[in-house]
Amino acid sequence: MAEQIPIDPALLVWARQRAGLSRDEAAQKFKRIADWEAGVSAPTYPQLEQLSDTLKVPIAVFFFPDPPDVPPINETFRTLPEAELDRLPSRVRMLMRKAKAMQINLAELTQGRNPAERLITQDLQFAPNVDIAEMAAAVRQYVGVTVQQQQAWHGDDAALKEWRTALLNVGIFVFKDAFRADDFSGFCLYDEEFPVIYVNNSSTKTRQIFTYFHELAHLIFHTSGIDKVRDRYVDRLVGDARQIEVICNSFAAQVLLPEDAFQRAMAGRQATEATAEALSAQFHVSREVIFRRLLDQGRVAEDQYDRAVERWNAQRQVERAPGGNPYWTKLAYLGREYVALALSQYHQNRIDEGQLADFLDTKPRHVGALEEYFSRGAT
């Protein structure tokens, strides 16, 4: 008989409830969970691995002295109606739990301190009635990427990686996954020390870049948020909640394409989809960014904008890691910087191989191969 691993039943109850599962629902996969939660028996290590995967918490959490003091995910979505949260696809809700687990992982790997020298969500503050152009200019200056640097990047793939690195340098970790829900481009979870952005890797690269900054706006306002292709619920919001949601899309467009650069690029051009196509390639942004700027200026009508965006999003192509290799995919999803943090802790003998596998969201038998791919230096 496999050895049972003693854990505090309160931690198991906390993890199950945090995952939004009733005991009966959990019992469909773990028949003895009632006994585990009552302290009558305990799971084996393989069962603990399954619990970790199902409940989306690191295995290490089950050995904490007390349940982590983290607020429920729903509480951080100040601008999203409860009804919208309730309608989220199960896959997206699971990824949100996974994102919260990544925040716990980051705290564990860094002794609770964000490794970035600066944290944009602490250093910059704006009121909901802020002038969006001024906010975008302040953020662009803080991030430290000029329009000239942006235009010099060789392709959308390079732009995606450069922006990800730029956000990491100001304290924002970006993770990716396949959402399997086309209407969702990404989401963010706010935290005072470890704000994170999760991006749908099935979106085009330029749409992912747009999502970076849509979610960054949420984080700067100290709220979690969701970037949906169709965000009709915004019309039902009131007060600051509505203002923040309205800001996010315009902010993303203006920070990626500042006003002066946009005016120069538009000189002699018509407000057409062909123009959006041309400027999209020039600045490595989505066509939606160009049309959003034209919409904000009143040069395209809202229904024209909606129709174009709807059509462009229908044309999205699934993005894959080179060759479909699962190790490249894992590295792309986690990001090299996060993987480097976990490997550093392992090589300093602060965590063992099982814990490393847990932090890397993989099986122990895959750790060696994942590190070998990591050493090649490309994702």
Short mmCIF file of C-alpha atoms in Angstrom, two decimals:
data_model
loop_
_atom_site.label_atom_id
_atom_site.label_comp_id
_atom_site.label_asym_id
_atom_site.label_seq_id
_atom_site.Cartn_x
_atom_site.Cartn_y
_atom_site.Cartn_z
CA MET A 1 0.00 0.00 0.00
CA ALA A 2 1.33 3.45 -0.91
CA GLU A 3 2.34 5.64 2.00
CA GLN A 4 -0.15 8.29 3.07
CA ILE A 5 1.17 11.85 3.29
CA PRO A 6 0.00 13.67 6.43
CA ILE A 7 -1.42 17.10 5.60
CA ASP A 8 -3.53 19.57 7.53
CA PRO A 9 -7.17 18.85 6.54
CA ALA A 10 -7.91 22.60 6.78
CA LEU A 11 -5.55 23.21 3.86
CA LEU A 12 -7.38 20.68 1.73
CA VAL A 13 -10.75 22.24 2.58
CA TRP A 14 -9.35 25.68 1.74
CA ALA A 15 -7.97 24.50 -1.62
CA ARG A 16 -11.23 22.78 -2.59
CA GLN A 17 -13.40 25.74 -1.66
CA ARG A 18 -11.05 28.16 -3.38
CA ALA A 19 -11.40 26.06 -6.55
CA GLY A 20 -15.17 26.49 -6.31
CA LEU A 21 -15.88 22.77 -5.87
CA SER A 22 -18.36 21.25 -3.44
CA ARG A 23 -17.28 18.15 -1.57
CA ASP A 24 -19.64 16.05 -3.69
CA GLU A 25 -18.13 17.46 -6.88
CA ALA A 26 -14.61 16.75 -5.66
CA ALA A 27 -15.66 13.24 -4.61
CA GLN A 28 -16.38 12.37 -8.23
CA LYS A 29 -12.61 12.29 -8.76
CA PHE A 30 -11.37 11.71 -5.19
CA LYS A 31 -13.63 9.14 -3.56
CA ARG A 32 -12.00 9.45 -0.11
CA ILE A 33 -11.84 13.24 0.06
CA ALA A 34 -14.39 13.35 2.89
CA ASP A 35 -12.09 11.16 4.99
CA TRP A 36 -9.08 13.29 4.08
CA GLU A 37 -10.87 16.49 5.06
CA ALA A 38 -12.00 14.89 8.32
CA GLY A 39 -8.47 13.77 9.14
CA VAL A 40 -9.50 10.10 9.21
CA SER A 41 -6.99 9.26 6.48
CA ALA A 42 -4.65 11.13 4.10
CA PRO A 43 -3.84 11.06 0.39
CA THR A 44 -0.80 9.36 -1.07
CA TYR A 45 1.78 11.48 -2.89
CA PRO A 46 0.39 10.57 -6.36
CA GLN A 47 -3.07 11.57 -5.09
CA LEU A 48 -1.60 14.80 -3.76
CA GLU A 49 -0.21 15.49 -7.23
CA GLN A 50 -3.68 14.92 -8.69
CA LEU A 51 -5.20 17.24 -6.09
CA SER A 52 -2.64 19.90 -6.96
CA ASP A 53 -3.47 19.60 -10.66
CA THR A 54 -7.24 19.55 -10.18
CA LEU A 55 -7.45 22.34 -7.60
CA LYS A 56 -4.70 24.41 -9.26
CA VAL A 57 -2.58 25.00 -6.18
CA PRO A 58 1.11 24.19 -5.73
CA ILE A 59 1.77 20.95 -3.83
CA ALA A 60 3.83 23.01 -1.40
CA VAL A 61 0.64 24.74 -0.19
CA PHE A 62 -0.56 21.46 1.34
CA PHE A 63 2.38 21.62 3.73
CA PHE A 64 1.87 25.22 4.87
CA PRO A 65 1.15 25.68 8.60
CA ASP A 66 -2.05 27.57 7.74
CA PRO A 67 -4.12 28.28 4.60
CA PRO A 68 -2.61 31.20 2.61
CA ASP A 69 -4.18 34.56 3.36
CA VAL A 70 -5.28 35.42 -0.17
CA PRO A 71 -8.64 36.94 -1.11
CA PRO A 72 -11.08 35.02 -3.31
CA ILE A 73 -10.47 35.71 -6.99
CA ASN A 74 -13.93 37.24 -7.45
CA GLU A 75 -13.22 39.99 -4.93
CA THR A 76 -10.43 41.46 -7.07
CA PHE A 77 -12.66 41.96 -10.15
CA ARG A 78 -14.09 45.29 -9.06
CA THR A 79 -15.25 46.30 -12.54
CA LEU A 80 -16.76 43.01 -13.67
CA PRO A 81 -20.40 42.29 -12.80
CA GLU A 82 -20.99 39.17 -10.69
CA ALA A 83 -23.24 37.80 -13.42
CA GLU A 84 -20.38 38.01 -15.93
CA LEU A 85 -18.08 36.14 -13.55
CA ASP A 86 -20.70 33.43 -13.12
CA ARG A 87 -20.91 33.01 -16.91
CA LEU A 88 -17.19 32.51 -17.43
CA PRO A 89 -16.35 29.22 -19.20
CA SER A 90 -15.00 26.53 -16.87
CA ARG A 91 -11.69 26.57 -18.73
CA VAL A 92 -11.22 30.30 -18.07
CA ARG A 93 -12.16 29.88 -14.40
CA MET A 94 -9.60 27.08 -14.14
CA LEU A 95 -6.93 29.32 -15.67
CA MET A 96 -7.77 32.02 -13.13
CA ARG A 97 -7.15 29.51 -10.33
CA LYS A 98 -3.92 28.58 -12.07
CA ALA A 99 -2.93 32.25 -12.23
CA LYS A 100 -3.55 32.60 -8.50
CA ALA A 101 -1.35 29.53 -7.96
CA MET A 102 1.37 31.23 -10.00
CA GLN A 103 1.18 34.25 -7.70
CA ILE A 104 1.67 31.94 -4.73
CA ASN A 105 4.58 30.28 -6.56
CA LEU A 106 6.20 33.65 -7.20
CA ALA A 107 5.95 34.56 -3.54
CA GLU A 108 7.55 31.24 -2.60
CA LEU A 109 10.36 31.53 -5.17
CA THR A 110 11.27 35.12 -4.27
CA GLN A 111 10.70 35.13 -0.51
CA GLY A 112 7.72 37.38 -1.05
CA ARG A 113 9.50 40.19 -2.91
CA ASN A 114 9.00 41.04 -6.56
CA PRO A 115 12.42 40.72 -8.25
CA ALA A 116 11.88 43.83 -10.40
CA GLU A 117 13.70 46.97 -9.27
CA ARG A 118 10.52 49.00 -9.92
CA LEU A 119 6.85 48.09 -9.64
CA ILE A 120 4.65 50.14 -11.95
CA THR A 121 1.46 49.39 -10.01
CA GLN A 122 2.98 50.97 -6.91
CA ASP A 123 4.75 53.89 -8.56
CA LEU A 124 2.00 55.19 -10.87
CA GLN A 125 -1.48 56.20 -9.76
CA PHE A 126 -4.31 57.71 -11.78
CA ALA A 127 -7.89 58.77 -11.08
CA PRO A 128 -10.66 57.12 -13.14
CA ASN A 129 -11.30 60.48 -14.85
CA VAL A 130 -7.69 60.76 -16.00
CA ASP A 131 -6.91 62.11 -19.47
CA ILE A 132 -6.15 58.87 -21.30
CA ALA A 133 -3.46 60.39 -23.52
CA GLU A 134 -1.61 61.72 -20.46
CA MET A 135 -1.87 58.34 -18.72
CA ALA A 136 -0.60 56.54 -21.80
CA ALA A 137 2.35 58.95 -22.13
CA ALA A 138 3.28 58.51 -18.46
CA VAL A 139 3.16 54.72 -18.71
CA ARG A 140 5.14 54.67 -21.95
CA GLN A 141 7.84 56.84 -20.34
CA TYR A 142 7.92 54.65 -17.23
CA VAL A 143 8.21 51.43 -19.25
CA GLY A 144 11.04 53.06 -21.20
CA VAL A 145 10.35 51.90 -24.75
CA THR A 146 10.43 54.57 -27.45
CA VAL A 147 8.36 54.53 -30.63
CA GLN A 148 11.60 54.34 -32.61
CA GLN A 149 12.63 51.18 -30.75
CA GLN A 150 9.19 49.70 -31.32
CA GLN A 151 9.32 50.33 -35.06
CA ALA A 152 12.82 48.83 -35.28
CA TRP A 153 11.74 45.44 -33.95
CA HIS A 154 11.92 42.74 -36.61
CA GLY A 155 8.38 41.46 -36.82
CA ASP A 156 5.43 40.88 -34.54
CA ASP A 157 7.06 37.93 -32.77
CA ALA A 158 10.00 40.10 -31.70
CA ALA A 159 7.59 42.84 -30.60
CA LEU A 160 5.63 40.39 -28.46
CA LYS A 161 8.80 39.22 -26.70
CA GLU A 162 10.17 42.73 -26.23
CA TRP A 163 6.95 44.01 -24.66
CA ARG A 164 6.81 40.97 -22.38
CA THR A 165 10.34 41.71 -21.18
CA ALA A 166 9.52 45.39 -20.74
CA LEU A 167 6.56 44.52 -18.53
CA LEU A 168 8.65 42.08 -16.51
CA ASN A 169 11.17 44.86 -15.89
CA VAL A 170 8.44 46.93 -14.21
CA GLY A 171 7.15 44.07 -12.07
CA ILE A 172 4.46 42.45 -14.25
CA PHE A 173 4.77 38.72 -14.93
CA VAL A 174 3.07 37.55 -18.13
CA PHE A 175 1.95 33.94 -18.54
CA LYS A 176 0.26 32.27 -21.49
CA ASP A 177 -2.04 29.35 -22.11
CA ALA A 178 -4.52 28.01 -24.63
CA PHE A 179 -7.84 29.40 -23.41
CA ARG A 180 -9.98 27.29 -25.79
CA ALA A 181 -12.49 30.14 -25.63
CA ASP A 182 -12.19 32.44 -28.64
CA ASP A 183 -14.05 35.34 -27.04
CA PHE A 184 -11.42 35.73 -24.31
CA SER A 185 -8.09 37.34 -25.15
CA GLY A 186 -6.71 37.37 -21.61
CA PHE A 187 -7.14 38.46 -18.03
CA CYS A 188 -5.10 39.85 -15.16
CA LEU A 189 -5.06 39.24 -11.42
CA TYR A 190 -4.09 42.15 -9.21
CA ASP A 191 -1.79 41.67 -6.25
CA GLU A 192 0.20 44.27 -4.33
CA GLU A 193 3.48 42.43 -4.93
CA PHE A 194 2.87 40.02 -7.82
CA PRO A 195 0.37 41.36 -10.39
CA VAL A 196 0.12 38.93 -13.30
CA ILE A 197 -1.30 38.92 -16.81
CA TYR A 198 -2.54 35.75 -18.51
CA VAL A 199 -2.81 35.83 -22.30
CA ASN A 200 -4.65 33.55 -24.71
CA ASN A 201 -1.88 32.08 -26.84
CA SER A 202 -4.43 31.27 -29.53
CA SER A 203 -4.76 34.98 -30.30
CA THR A 204 -2.57 36.61 -32.91
CA LYS A 205 0.65 38.14 -31.64
CA THR A 206 -0.58 41.68 -32.17
CA ARG A 207 -3.80 40.91 -30.29
CA GLN A 208 -1.73 39.50 -27.44
CA ILE A 209 0.23 42.74 -27.32
CA PHE A 210 -3.03 44.70 -27.15
CA THR A 211 -4.13 42.45 -24.27
CA TYR A 212 -0.88 43.17 -22.40
CA PHE A 213 -1.79 46.83 -22.19
CA HIS A 214 -5.52 46.44 -21.73
CA GLU A 215 -4.72 44.36 -18.65
CA LEU A 216 -1.92 46.66 -17.54
CA ALA A 217 -4.46 49.46 -17.29
CA HIS A 218 -6.57 47.29 -14.97
CA LEU A 219 -3.56 46.51 -12.80
CA ILE A 220 -2.58 50.18 -12.54
CA PHE A 221 -6.10 50.84 -11.24
CA HIS A 222 -5.54 48.00 -8.73
CA THR A 223 -8.23 45.75 -10.13
CA SER A 224 -8.28 42.41 -11.90
CA GLY A 225 -9.82 42.44 -15.36
CA ILE A 226 -10.75 40.47 -18.45
CA ASP A 227 -10.10 41.33 -22.10
CA LYS A 228 -12.99 40.02 -24.18
CA VAL A 229 -13.38 40.35 -27.91
CA ARG A 230 -17.00 41.36 -27.30
CA ASP A 231 -17.33 43.40 -24.11
CA ARG A 232 -21.02 44.37 -24.29
CA TYR A 233 -21.34 44.20 -20.50
CA VAL A 234 -19.48 47.53 -20.23
CA ASP A 235 -22.68 49.37 -21.16
CA ARG A 236 -24.31 48.00 -18.00
CA LEU A 237 -21.63 49.33 -15.65
CA VAL A 238 -21.90 52.61 -13.76
CA GLY A 239 -19.55 55.06 -12.07
CA ASP A 240 -15.83 54.36 -11.72
CA ALA A 241 -16.24 50.72 -12.78
CA ARG A 242 -17.57 51.78 -16.18
CA GLN A 243 -14.99 54.52 -16.56
CA ILE A 244 -12.10 52.14 -15.90
CA GLU A 245 -13.37 49.62 -18.45
CA VAL A 246 -13.82 52.39 -21.04
CA ILE A 247 -10.29 53.58 -20.36
CA CYS A 248 -8.64 50.16 -20.81
CA ASN A 249 -9.16 49.75 -24.58
CA SER A 250 -8.37 53.37 -25.43
CA PHE A 251 -5.36 53.30 -23.14
CA ALA A 252 -3.97 50.20 -24.85
CA ALA A 253 -4.34 51.84 -28.25
CA GLN A 254 -2.74 55.12 -27.16
CA VAL A 255 0.19 53.64 -25.28
CA LEU A 256 1.04 51.39 -28.24
CA LEU A 257 0.66 54.22 -30.74
CA PRO A 258 1.15 57.67 -29.18
CA GLU A 259 -0.70 60.64 -30.63
CA ASP A 260 2.22 62.39 -32.31
CA ALA A 261 3.44 59.18 -33.96
CA PHE A 262 -0.08 58.37 -35.06
CA GLN A 263 -0.64 61.79 -36.62
CA ARG A 264 2.62 61.56 -38.56
CA ALA A 265 1.77 58.07 -39.79
CA MET A 266 -1.75 59.14 -40.86
CA ALA A 267 -0.58 62.14 -42.87
CA GLY A 268 -2.10 61.86 -46.33
CA ARG A 269 -3.93 58.61 -45.52
CA GLN A 270 -7.63 57.85 -45.41
CA ALA A 271 -9.39 56.26 -42.43
CA THR A 272 -9.77 52.85 -44.06
CA GLU A 273 -9.09 49.21 -43.29
CA ALA A 274 -6.23 49.31 -45.81
CA THR A 275 -4.62 52.08 -43.75
CA ALA A 276 -5.10 49.99 -40.61
CA GLU A 277 -3.33 47.11 -42.34
CA ALA A 278 -0.36 49.26 -43.34
CA LEU A 279 0.12 50.95 -39.96
CA SER A 280 -0.34 47.64 -38.16
CA ALA A 281 2.75 46.27 -39.89
CA GLN A 282 4.71 49.49 -39.32
CA PHE A 283 4.16 49.63 -35.56
CA HIS A 284 3.67 45.90 -34.80
CA VAL A 285 0.20 46.49 -33.40
CA SER A 286 -3.17 45.00 -34.28
CA ARG A 287 -5.45 46.55 -36.87
CA GLU A 288 -7.84 47.03 -33.96
CA VAL A 289 -5.38 49.47 -32.35
CA ILE A 290 -5.37 51.62 -35.48
CA PHE A 291 -9.16 51.59 -35.76
CA ARG A 292 -9.52 52.30 -32.04
CA ARG A 293 -7.43 55.44 -32.52
CA LEU A 294 -9.57 56.43 -35.50
CA LEU A 295 -12.72 55.72 -33.50
CA ASP A 296 -11.50 57.88 -30.60
CA GLN A 297 -10.91 60.70 -33.07
CA GLY A 298 -14.36 60.31 -34.65
CA ARG A 299 -12.87 59.34 -38.01
CA VAL A 300 -14.67 55.98 -38.11
CA ALA A 301 -18.15 55.26 -36.76
CA GLU A 302 -18.67 52.87 -33.88
CA ASP A 303 -20.62 50.36 -35.97
CA GLN A 304 -17.86 50.48 -38.61
CA TYR A 305 -15.29 49.80 -35.89
CA ASP A 306 -17.36 46.92 -34.43
CA ARG A 307 -17.82 45.25 -37.82
CA ALA A 308 -14.13 45.48 -38.67
CA VAL A 309 -12.99 44.13 -35.32
CA GLU A 310 -15.52 41.29 -35.51
CA ARG A 311 -14.21 40.31 -38.94
CA TRP A 312 -10.55 40.58 -37.95
CA ASN A 313 -11.02 38.47 -34.86
CA ALA A 314 -12.71 35.80 -36.98
CA GLN A 315 -9.50 35.63 -39.01
CA ARG A 316 -7.27 34.82 -36.04
CA GLN A 317 -4.87 31.94 -36.45
CA VAL A 318 -3.74 29.65 -33.68
CA GLU A 319 -0.14 30.34 -32.73
CA ARG A 320 2.07 27.39 -31.92
CA ALA A 321 5.51 26.93 -30.44
CA PRO A 322 8.19 25.86 -32.95
CA GLY A 323 7.33 22.39 -34.22
CA GLY A 324 4.58 21.95 -31.67
CA ASN A 325 7.19 20.70 -29.19
CA PRO A 326 5.64 20.48 -25.70
CA TYR A 327 8.82 21.72 -24.01
CA TRP A 328 9.01 24.84 -26.17
CA THR A 329 5.31 25.35 -25.49
CA LYS A 330 5.81 25.06 -21.73
CA LEU A 331 8.69 27.55 -21.80
CA ALA A 332 6.63 29.98 -23.90
CA TYR A 333 3.69 29.71 -21.53
CA LEU A 334 5.71 30.17 -18.34
CA GLY A 335 8.29 32.64 -19.66
CA ARG A 336 12.04 32.26 -19.36
CA GLU A 337 12.29 34.58 -16.37
CA TYR A 338 9.89 32.56 -14.27
CA VAL A 339 11.58 29.28 -15.24
CA ALA A 340 14.96 30.81 -14.35
CA LEU A 341 13.64 31.70 -10.87
CA ALA A 342 12.55 28.11 -10.26
CA LEU A 343 15.77 26.59 -11.60
CA SER A 344 17.86 28.98 -9.49
CA GLN A 345 16.10 27.87 -6.32
CA TYR A 346 16.62 24.23 -7.30
CA HIS A 347 20.34 24.61 -8.02
CA GLN A 348 20.81 26.42 -4.71
CA ASN A 349 19.26 23.36 -3.00
CA ARG A 350 16.35 25.41 -1.68
CA ILE A 351 13.78 23.17 -3.37
CA ASP A 352 13.95 19.53 -4.44
CA GLU A 353 13.15 18.05 -7.84
CA GLY A 354 9.54 17.32 -6.91
CA GLN A 355 8.99 20.92 -5.84
CA LEU A 356 10.71 22.15 -9.00
CA ALA A 357 8.34 20.07 -11.11
CA ASP A 358 5.43 21.56 -9.16
CA PHE A 359 6.62 25.12 -9.79
CA LEU A 360 7.10 24.33 -13.50
CA ASP A 361 3.65 22.72 -13.75
CA THR A 362 5.09 19.46 -15.07
CA LYS A 363 5.93 15.93 -13.98
CA PRO A 364 9.28 15.22 -12.28
CA ARG A 365 10.30 12.94 -15.15
CA HIS A 366 10.06 15.90 -17.56
CA VAL A 367 12.17 18.33 -15.53
CA GLY A 368 15.51 17.31 -17.03
CA ALA A 369 14.32 17.67 -20.60
CA LEU A 370 12.64 21.00 -19.84
CA GLU A 371 15.86 22.36 -18.37
CA GLU A 372 17.79 21.13 -21.40
CA TYR A 373 15.46 23.01 -23.74
CA PHE A 374 15.70 26.05 -21.47
CA SER A 375 19.51 25.97 -21.79
CA ARG A 376 19.19 26.34 -25.56
CA GLY A 377 18.05 29.89 -24.97
CA ALA A 378 15.09 30.14 -27.35
CA THR A 379 11.34 30.03 -26.79
#
